[in-house]
Coordinates of N, CA and C in Angstrom, one line a residue:
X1 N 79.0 56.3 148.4 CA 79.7 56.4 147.1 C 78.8 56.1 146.0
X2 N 78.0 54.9 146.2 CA 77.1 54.5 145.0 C 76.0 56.0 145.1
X3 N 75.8 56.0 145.6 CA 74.9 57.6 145.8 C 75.2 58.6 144.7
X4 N 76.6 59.1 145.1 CA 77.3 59.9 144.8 C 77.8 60.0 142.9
X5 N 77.8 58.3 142.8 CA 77.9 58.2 141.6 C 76.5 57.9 140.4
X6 N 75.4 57.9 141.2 CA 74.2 58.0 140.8 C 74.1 59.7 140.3
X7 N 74.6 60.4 141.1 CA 74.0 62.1 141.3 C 75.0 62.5 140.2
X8 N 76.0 62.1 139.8 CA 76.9 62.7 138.7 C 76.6 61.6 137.3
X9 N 75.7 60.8 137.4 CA 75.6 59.9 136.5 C 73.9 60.7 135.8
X10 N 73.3 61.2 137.0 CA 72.0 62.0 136.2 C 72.2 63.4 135.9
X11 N 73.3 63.8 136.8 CA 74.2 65.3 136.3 C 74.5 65.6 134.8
X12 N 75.3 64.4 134.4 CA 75.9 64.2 133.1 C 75.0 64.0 132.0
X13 N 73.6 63.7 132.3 CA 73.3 63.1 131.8 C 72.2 63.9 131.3
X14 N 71.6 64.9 132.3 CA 70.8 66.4 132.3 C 71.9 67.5 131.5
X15 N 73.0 67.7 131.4 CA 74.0 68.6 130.7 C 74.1 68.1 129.3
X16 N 74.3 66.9 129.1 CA 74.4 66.5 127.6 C 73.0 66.6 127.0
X17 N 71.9 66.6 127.5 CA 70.5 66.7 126.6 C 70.8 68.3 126.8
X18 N 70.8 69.2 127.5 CA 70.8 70.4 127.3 C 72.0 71.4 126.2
X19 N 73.4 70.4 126.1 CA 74.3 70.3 124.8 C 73.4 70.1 123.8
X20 N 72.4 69.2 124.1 CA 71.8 69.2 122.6 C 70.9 69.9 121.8
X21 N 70.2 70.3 122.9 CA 69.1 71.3 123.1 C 69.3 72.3 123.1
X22 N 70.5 73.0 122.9 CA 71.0 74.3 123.5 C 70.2 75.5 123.3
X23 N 69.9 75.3 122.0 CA 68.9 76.9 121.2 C 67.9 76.8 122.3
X24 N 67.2 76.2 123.3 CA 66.5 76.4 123.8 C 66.9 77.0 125.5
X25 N 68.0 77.2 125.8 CA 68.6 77.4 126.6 C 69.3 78.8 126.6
X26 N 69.7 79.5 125.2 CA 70.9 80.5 125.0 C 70.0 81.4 126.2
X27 N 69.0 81.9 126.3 CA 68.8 83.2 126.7 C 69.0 83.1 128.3
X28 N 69.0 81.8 128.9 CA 68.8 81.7 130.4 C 70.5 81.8 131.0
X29 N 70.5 82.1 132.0 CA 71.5 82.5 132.8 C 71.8 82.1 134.2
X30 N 72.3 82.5 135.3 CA 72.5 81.9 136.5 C 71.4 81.3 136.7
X31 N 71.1 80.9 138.0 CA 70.2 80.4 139.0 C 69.0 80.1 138.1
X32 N 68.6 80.3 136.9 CA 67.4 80.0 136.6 C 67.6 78.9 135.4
X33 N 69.0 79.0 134.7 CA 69.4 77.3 133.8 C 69.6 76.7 135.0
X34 N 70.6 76.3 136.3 CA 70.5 76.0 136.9 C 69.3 75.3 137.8
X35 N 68.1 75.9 138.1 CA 66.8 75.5 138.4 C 66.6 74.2 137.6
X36 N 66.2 74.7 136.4 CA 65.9 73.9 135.1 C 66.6 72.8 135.0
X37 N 67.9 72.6 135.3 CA 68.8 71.7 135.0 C 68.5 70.5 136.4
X38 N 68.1 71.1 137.3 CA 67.9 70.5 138.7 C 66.7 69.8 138.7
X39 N 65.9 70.5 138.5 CA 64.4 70.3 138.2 C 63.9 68.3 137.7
X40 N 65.0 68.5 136.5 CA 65.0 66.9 136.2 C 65.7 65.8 136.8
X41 N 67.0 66.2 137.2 CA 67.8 65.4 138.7 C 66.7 65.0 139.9
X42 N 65.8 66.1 140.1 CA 65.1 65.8 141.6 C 63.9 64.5 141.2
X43 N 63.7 64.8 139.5 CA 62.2 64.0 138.9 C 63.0 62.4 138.7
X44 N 64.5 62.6 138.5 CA 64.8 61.1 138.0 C 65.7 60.6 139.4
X45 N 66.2 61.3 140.3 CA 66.4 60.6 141.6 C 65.7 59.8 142.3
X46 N 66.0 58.2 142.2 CA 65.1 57.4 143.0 C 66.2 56.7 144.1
X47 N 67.2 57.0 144.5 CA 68.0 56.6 145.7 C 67.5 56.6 146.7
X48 N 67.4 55.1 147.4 CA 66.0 54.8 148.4 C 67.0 55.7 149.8
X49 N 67.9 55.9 150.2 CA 68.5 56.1 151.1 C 68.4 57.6 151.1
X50 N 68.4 58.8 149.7 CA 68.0 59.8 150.0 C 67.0 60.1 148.8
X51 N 65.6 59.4 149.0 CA 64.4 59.9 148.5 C 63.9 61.2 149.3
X52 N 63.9 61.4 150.7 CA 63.1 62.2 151.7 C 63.8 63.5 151.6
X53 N 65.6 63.3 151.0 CA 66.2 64.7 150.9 C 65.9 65.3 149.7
X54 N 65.8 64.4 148.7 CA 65.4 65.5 147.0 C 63.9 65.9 147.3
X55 N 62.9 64.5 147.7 CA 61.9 65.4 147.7 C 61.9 66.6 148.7
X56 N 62.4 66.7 149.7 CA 62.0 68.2 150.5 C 62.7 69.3 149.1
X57 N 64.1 68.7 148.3 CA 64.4 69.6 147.9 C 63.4 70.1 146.3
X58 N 63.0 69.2 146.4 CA 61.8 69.6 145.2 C 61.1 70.3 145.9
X59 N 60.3 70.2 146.6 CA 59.4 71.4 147.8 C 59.9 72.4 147.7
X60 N 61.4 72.7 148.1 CA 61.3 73.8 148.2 C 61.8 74.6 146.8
X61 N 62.3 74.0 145.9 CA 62.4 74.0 144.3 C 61.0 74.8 144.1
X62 N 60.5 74.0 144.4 CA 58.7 74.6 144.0 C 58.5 75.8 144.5
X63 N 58.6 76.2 145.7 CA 58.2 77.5 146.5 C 59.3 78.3 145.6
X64 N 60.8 78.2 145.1 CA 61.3 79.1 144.9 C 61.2 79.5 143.3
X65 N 60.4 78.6 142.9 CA 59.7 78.8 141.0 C 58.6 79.8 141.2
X66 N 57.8 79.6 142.8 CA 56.8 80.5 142.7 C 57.0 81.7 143.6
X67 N 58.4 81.9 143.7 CA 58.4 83.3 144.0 C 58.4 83.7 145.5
X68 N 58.2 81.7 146.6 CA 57.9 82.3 147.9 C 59.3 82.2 148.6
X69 N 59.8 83.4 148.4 CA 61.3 83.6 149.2 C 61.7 83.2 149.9
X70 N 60.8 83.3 151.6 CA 61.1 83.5 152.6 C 60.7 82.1 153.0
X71 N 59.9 81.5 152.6 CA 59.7 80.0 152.2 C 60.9 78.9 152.4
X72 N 61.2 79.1 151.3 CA 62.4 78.5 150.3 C 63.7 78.5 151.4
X73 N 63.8 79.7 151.8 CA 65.0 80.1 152.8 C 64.6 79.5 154.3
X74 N 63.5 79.4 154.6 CA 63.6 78.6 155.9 C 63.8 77.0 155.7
X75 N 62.9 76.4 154.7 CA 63.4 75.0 153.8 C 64.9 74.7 154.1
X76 N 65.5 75.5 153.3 CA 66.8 75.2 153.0 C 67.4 75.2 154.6
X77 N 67.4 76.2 155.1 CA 67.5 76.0 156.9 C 67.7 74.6 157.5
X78 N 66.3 74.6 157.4 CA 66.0 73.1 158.3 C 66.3 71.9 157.4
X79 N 66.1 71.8 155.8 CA 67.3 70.7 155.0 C 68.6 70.6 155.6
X80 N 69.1 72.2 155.4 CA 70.6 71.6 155.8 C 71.0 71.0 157.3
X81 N 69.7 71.4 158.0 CA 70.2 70.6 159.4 C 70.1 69.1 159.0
X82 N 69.4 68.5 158.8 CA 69.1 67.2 158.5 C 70.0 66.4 157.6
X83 N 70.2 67.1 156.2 CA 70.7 66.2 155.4 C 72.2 66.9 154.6
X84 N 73.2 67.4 155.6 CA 74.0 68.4 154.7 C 75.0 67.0 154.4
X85 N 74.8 66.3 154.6 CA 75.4 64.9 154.4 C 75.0 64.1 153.2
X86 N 74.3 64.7 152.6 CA 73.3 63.8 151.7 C 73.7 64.0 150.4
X87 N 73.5 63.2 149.7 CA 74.6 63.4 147.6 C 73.8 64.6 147.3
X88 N 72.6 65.1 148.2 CA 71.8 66.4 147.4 C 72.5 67.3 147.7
X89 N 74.1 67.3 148.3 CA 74.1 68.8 149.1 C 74.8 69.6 148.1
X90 N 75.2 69.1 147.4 CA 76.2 70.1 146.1 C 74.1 71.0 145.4
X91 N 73.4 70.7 145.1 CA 72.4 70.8 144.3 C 71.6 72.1 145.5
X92 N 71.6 71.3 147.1 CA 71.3 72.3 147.5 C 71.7 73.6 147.9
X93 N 73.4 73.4 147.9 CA 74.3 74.4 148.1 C 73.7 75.6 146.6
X94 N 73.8 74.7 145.5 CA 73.4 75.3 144.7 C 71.8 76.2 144.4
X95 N 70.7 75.4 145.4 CA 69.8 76.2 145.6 C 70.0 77.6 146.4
X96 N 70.5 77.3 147.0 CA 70.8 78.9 148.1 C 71.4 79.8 147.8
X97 N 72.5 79.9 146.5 CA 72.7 80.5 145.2 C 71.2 80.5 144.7
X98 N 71.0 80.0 143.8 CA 69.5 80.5 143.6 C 68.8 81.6 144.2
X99 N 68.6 81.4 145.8 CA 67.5 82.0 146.1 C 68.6 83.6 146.5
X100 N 69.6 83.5 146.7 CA 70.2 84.6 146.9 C 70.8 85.3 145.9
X101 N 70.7 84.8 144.7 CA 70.6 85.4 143.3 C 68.9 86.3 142.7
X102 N 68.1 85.5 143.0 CA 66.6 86.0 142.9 C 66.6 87.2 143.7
X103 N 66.8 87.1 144.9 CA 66.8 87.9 146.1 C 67.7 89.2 145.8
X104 N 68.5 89.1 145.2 CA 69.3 90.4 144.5 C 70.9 90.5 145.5
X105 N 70.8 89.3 146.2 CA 71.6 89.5 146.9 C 73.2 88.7 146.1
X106 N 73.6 89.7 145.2 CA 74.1 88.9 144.1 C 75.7 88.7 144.9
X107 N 76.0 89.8 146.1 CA 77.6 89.4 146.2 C 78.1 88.3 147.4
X108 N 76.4 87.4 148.0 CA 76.6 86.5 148.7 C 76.3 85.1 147.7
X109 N 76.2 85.4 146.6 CA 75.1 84.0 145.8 C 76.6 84.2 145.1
X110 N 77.3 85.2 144.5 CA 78.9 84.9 144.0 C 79.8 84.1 144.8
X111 N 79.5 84.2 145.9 CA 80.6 84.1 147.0 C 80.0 82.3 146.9
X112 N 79.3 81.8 146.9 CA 78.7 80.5 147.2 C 78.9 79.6 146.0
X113 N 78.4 80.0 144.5 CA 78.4 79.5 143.7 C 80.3 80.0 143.6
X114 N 81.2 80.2 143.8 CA 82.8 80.6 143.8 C 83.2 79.5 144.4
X115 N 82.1 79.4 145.6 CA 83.0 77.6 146.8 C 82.6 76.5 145.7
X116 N 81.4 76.7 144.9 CA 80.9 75.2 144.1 C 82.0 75.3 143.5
X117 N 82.8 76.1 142.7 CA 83.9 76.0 141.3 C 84.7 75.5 142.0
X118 N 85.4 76.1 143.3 CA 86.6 75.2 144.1 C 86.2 73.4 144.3
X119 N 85.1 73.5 145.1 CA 85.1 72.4 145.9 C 83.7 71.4 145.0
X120 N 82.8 71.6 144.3 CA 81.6 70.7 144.2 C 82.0 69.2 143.5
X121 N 81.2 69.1 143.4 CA 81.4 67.4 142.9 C 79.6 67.1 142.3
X122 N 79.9 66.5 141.7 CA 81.4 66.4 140.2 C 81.6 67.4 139.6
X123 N 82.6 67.1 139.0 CA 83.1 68.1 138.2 C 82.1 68.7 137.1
X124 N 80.9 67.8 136.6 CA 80.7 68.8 135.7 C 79.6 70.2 136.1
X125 N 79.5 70.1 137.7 CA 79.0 70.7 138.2 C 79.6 72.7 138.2
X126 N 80.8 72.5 137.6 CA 82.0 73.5 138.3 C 81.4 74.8 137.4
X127 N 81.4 74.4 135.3 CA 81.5 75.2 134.9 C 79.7 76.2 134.8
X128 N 78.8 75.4 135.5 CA 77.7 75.8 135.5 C 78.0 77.0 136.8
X129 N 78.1 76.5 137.6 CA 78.9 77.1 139.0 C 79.5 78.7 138.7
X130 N 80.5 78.3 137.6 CA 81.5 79.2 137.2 C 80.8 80.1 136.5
X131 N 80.2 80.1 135.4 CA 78.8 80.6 134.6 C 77.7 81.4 135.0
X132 N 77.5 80.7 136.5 CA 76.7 81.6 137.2 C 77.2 82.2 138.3
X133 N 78.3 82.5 138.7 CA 79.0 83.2 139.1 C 79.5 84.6 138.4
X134 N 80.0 84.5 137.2 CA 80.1 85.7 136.2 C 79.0 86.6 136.3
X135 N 77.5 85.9 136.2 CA 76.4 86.5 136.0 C 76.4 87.0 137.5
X136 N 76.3 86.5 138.3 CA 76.2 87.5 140.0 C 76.8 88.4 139.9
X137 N 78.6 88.5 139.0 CA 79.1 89.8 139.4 C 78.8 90.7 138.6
X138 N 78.6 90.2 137.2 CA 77.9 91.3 136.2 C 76.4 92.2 136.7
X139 N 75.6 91.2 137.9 CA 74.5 92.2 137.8 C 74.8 92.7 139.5
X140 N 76.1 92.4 140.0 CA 76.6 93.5 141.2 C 76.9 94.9 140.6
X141 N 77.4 94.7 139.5 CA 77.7 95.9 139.3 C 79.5 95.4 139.0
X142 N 79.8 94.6 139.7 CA 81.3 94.2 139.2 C 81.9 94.3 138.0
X143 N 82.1 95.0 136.8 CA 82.2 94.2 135.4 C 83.7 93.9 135.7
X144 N 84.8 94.5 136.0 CA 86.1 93.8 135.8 C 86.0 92.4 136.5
X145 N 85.7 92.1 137.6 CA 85.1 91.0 138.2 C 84.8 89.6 137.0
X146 N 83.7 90.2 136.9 CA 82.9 89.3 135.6 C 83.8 89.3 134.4
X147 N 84.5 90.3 133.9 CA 85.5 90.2 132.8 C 86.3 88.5 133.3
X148 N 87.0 88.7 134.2 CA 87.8 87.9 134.6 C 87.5 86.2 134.8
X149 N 85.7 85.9 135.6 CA 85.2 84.8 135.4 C 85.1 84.7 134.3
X150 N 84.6 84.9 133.3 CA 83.6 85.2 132.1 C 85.4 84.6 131.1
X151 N 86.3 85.3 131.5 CA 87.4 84.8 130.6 C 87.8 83.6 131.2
X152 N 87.8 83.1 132.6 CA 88.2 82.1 133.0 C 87.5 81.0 132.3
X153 N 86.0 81.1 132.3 CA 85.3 80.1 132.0 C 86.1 79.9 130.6
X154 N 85.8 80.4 129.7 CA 86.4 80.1 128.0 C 87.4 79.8 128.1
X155 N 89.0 79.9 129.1 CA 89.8 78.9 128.9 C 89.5 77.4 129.3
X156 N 88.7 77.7 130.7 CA 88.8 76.3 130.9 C 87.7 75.0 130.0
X157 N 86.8 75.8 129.8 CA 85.7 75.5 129.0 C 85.0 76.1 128.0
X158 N 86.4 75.6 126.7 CA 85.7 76.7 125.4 C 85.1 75.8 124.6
X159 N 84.4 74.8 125.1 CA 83.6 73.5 124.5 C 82.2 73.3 125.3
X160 N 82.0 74.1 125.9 CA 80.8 73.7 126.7 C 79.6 74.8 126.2
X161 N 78.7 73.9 126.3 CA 77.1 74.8 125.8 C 77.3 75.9 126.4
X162 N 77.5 76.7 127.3 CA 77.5 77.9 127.7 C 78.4 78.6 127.3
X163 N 79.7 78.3 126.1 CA 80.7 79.4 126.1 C 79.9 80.0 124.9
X164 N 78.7 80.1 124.4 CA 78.4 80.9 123.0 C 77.6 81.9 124.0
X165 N 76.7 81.9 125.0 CA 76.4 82.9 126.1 C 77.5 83.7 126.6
X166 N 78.5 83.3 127.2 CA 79.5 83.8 128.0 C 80.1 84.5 126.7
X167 N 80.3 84.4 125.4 CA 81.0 85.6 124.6 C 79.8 86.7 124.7
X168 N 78.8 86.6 124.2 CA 77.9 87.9 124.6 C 78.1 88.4 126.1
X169 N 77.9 87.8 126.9 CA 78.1 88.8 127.7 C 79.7 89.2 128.1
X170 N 80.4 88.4 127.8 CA 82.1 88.9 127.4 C 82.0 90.3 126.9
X171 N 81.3 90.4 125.4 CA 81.3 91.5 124.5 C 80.5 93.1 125.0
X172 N 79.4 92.4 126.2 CA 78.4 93.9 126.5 C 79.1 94.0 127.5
X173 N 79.7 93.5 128.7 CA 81.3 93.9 129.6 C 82.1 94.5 128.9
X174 N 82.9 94.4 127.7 CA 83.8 95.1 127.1 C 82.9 96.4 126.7
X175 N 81.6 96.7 126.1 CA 80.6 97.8 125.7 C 81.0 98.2 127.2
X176 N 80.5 98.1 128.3 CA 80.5 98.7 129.1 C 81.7 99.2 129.9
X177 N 82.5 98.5 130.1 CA 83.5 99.4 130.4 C 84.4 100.6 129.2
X178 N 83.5 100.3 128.6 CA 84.1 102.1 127.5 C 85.0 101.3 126.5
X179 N 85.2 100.0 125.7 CA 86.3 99.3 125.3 C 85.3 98.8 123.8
X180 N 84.7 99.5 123.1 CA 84.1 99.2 122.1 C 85.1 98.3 121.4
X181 N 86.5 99.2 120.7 CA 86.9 97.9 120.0 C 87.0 96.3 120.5
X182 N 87.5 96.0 121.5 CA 87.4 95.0 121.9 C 86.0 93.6 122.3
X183 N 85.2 94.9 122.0 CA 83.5 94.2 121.8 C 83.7 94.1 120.4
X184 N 83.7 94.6 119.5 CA 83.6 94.2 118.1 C 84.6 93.0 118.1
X185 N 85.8 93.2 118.4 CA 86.3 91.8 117.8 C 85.9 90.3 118.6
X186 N 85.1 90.9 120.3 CA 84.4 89.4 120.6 C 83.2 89.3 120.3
X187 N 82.8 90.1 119.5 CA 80.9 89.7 118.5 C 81.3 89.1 117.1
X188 N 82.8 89.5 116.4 CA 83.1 89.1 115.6 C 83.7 87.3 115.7
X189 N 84.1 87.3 116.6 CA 84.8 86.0 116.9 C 83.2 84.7 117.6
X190 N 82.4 85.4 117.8 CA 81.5 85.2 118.3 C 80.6 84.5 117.0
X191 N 80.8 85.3 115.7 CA 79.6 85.3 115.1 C 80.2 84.0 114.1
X192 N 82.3 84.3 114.1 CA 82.6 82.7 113.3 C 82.2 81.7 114.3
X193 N 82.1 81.6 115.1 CA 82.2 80.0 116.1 C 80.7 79.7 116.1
X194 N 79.5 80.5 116.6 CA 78.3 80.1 116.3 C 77.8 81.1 115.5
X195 N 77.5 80.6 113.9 CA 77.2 81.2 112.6 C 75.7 81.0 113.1
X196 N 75.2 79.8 113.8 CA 73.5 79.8 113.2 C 72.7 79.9 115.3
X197 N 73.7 80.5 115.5 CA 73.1 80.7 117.5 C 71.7 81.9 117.2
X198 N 71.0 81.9 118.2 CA 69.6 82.8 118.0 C 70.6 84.0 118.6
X199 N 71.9 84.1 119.0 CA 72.3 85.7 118.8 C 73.1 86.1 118.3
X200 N 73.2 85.5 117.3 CA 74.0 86.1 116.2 C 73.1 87.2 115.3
X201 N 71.9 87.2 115.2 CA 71.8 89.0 114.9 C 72.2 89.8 115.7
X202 N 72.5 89.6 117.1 CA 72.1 90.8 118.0 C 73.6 91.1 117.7
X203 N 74.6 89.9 117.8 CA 76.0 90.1 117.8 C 76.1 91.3 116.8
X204 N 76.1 90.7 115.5 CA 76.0 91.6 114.1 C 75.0 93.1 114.5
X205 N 74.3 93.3 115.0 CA 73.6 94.1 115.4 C 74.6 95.4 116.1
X206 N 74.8 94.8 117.1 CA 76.3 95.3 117.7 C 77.3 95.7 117.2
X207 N 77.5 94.7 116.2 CA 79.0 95.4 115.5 C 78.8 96.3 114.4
X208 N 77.9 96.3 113.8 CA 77.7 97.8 113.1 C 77.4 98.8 113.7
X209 N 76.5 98.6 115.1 CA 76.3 99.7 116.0 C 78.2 100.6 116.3
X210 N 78.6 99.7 116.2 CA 80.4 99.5 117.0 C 81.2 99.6 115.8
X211 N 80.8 99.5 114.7 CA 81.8 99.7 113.6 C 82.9 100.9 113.7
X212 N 82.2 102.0 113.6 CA 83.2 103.1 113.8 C 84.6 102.7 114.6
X213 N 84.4 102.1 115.4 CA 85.6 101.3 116.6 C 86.4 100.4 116.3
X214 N 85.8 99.7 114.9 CA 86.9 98.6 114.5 C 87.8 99.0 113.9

């Protein structure tokens, strides 16, 4: 338990500097804010009971920043035999999303990051989960899919650093499924809530592209 409340106490703690920081974050998306967000969990985990499981999981963190796929995937293998017990396993569940997101294999890395939104711990783990979930179905090819995460997330979480992302891609899912009006009014609703976000030209960009539609 004291473990467990360590790993949601540096969770919390990595999401609020990234709230702050956000302009430096808008452009990244699944598995790779994710990474980033982990990255510093594995540097400030010192839990003498599971030091041996973050660091393998930094190891293989590392092989999957540099691209060594097949690496990363036998890692994760032989981690989960050893430590699927361990406060790392929400982080690692979450790496295997990663590598099967990178991998293109986007309708198994949905299916994974879908069980974090049910089941992970803690909770503030859900709506990153949920966020990068949207993004798997959007680049399956799913968009009603992703319409549907993508709206779930903004009810449950229209306060979280990621809902100024999730309206852009809300808005180029409405472009794409043939529904221009309905993109103009979420670039427009987009552009009152974050006036000074780095995409708010593109938004505005968009909506004169889309004017004729309003």
């Amino acid at each position: 338990m004291q473990s467990l409340n360590q790993f949601e106490k540096y969770l919390n703690q990595a999401v609020k500097w990234i709230h702050e920081h956000q302009e430096r974050f808008w452009a990244i998306s699944g598995g790779i804010l994710l990474s980033l967000l982990f990255i510093g969990l594995i540097i400030h985990h010192r839990q003498t009971e599971s030091d041996e499981a973050w660091s393998q999981l930094g190891a293989i963190q590392g092989q999957l920043m540099q691209e060594k796929f097949e690496d990363a995937r036998k890692g994760l293998e032989n981690w989960q035999a050893r430590f699927q017990s361990s406060d790392a396993s929400t982080y690692a569940k979450f790496m295997k999303a990663d590598l099967l997101y990178r991998t293109s294999d986007y309708v198994q890395a949905s299916q994974v990051y879908g069980d974090i939104v049910q089941t992970g711990t803690p909770n503030a783990i859900k709506p990153l989960a949920l966020s990068a979930q949207a993004a798997c179905e959007e680049m399956a090819g799913h968009i009603a899919q992703a319409q549907t995460l993508i709206q779930t997330f903004l009810d449950r979480y229209p306060d979280h650093f990621l809902s100024g992302p999730r309206y852009i891609s809300q808005g180029r899912l409405a472009e794409l499924s043939g529904n221009p009006a309905a993109a103009v009014a979420i670039y427009e609703r987009f552009i009152l809530l974050f006036p000074q976000s780095p995409w708010t030209t593109l938004a505005r960009t968009r909506m004169q592209a889309l004017s004729k539609y309003k």
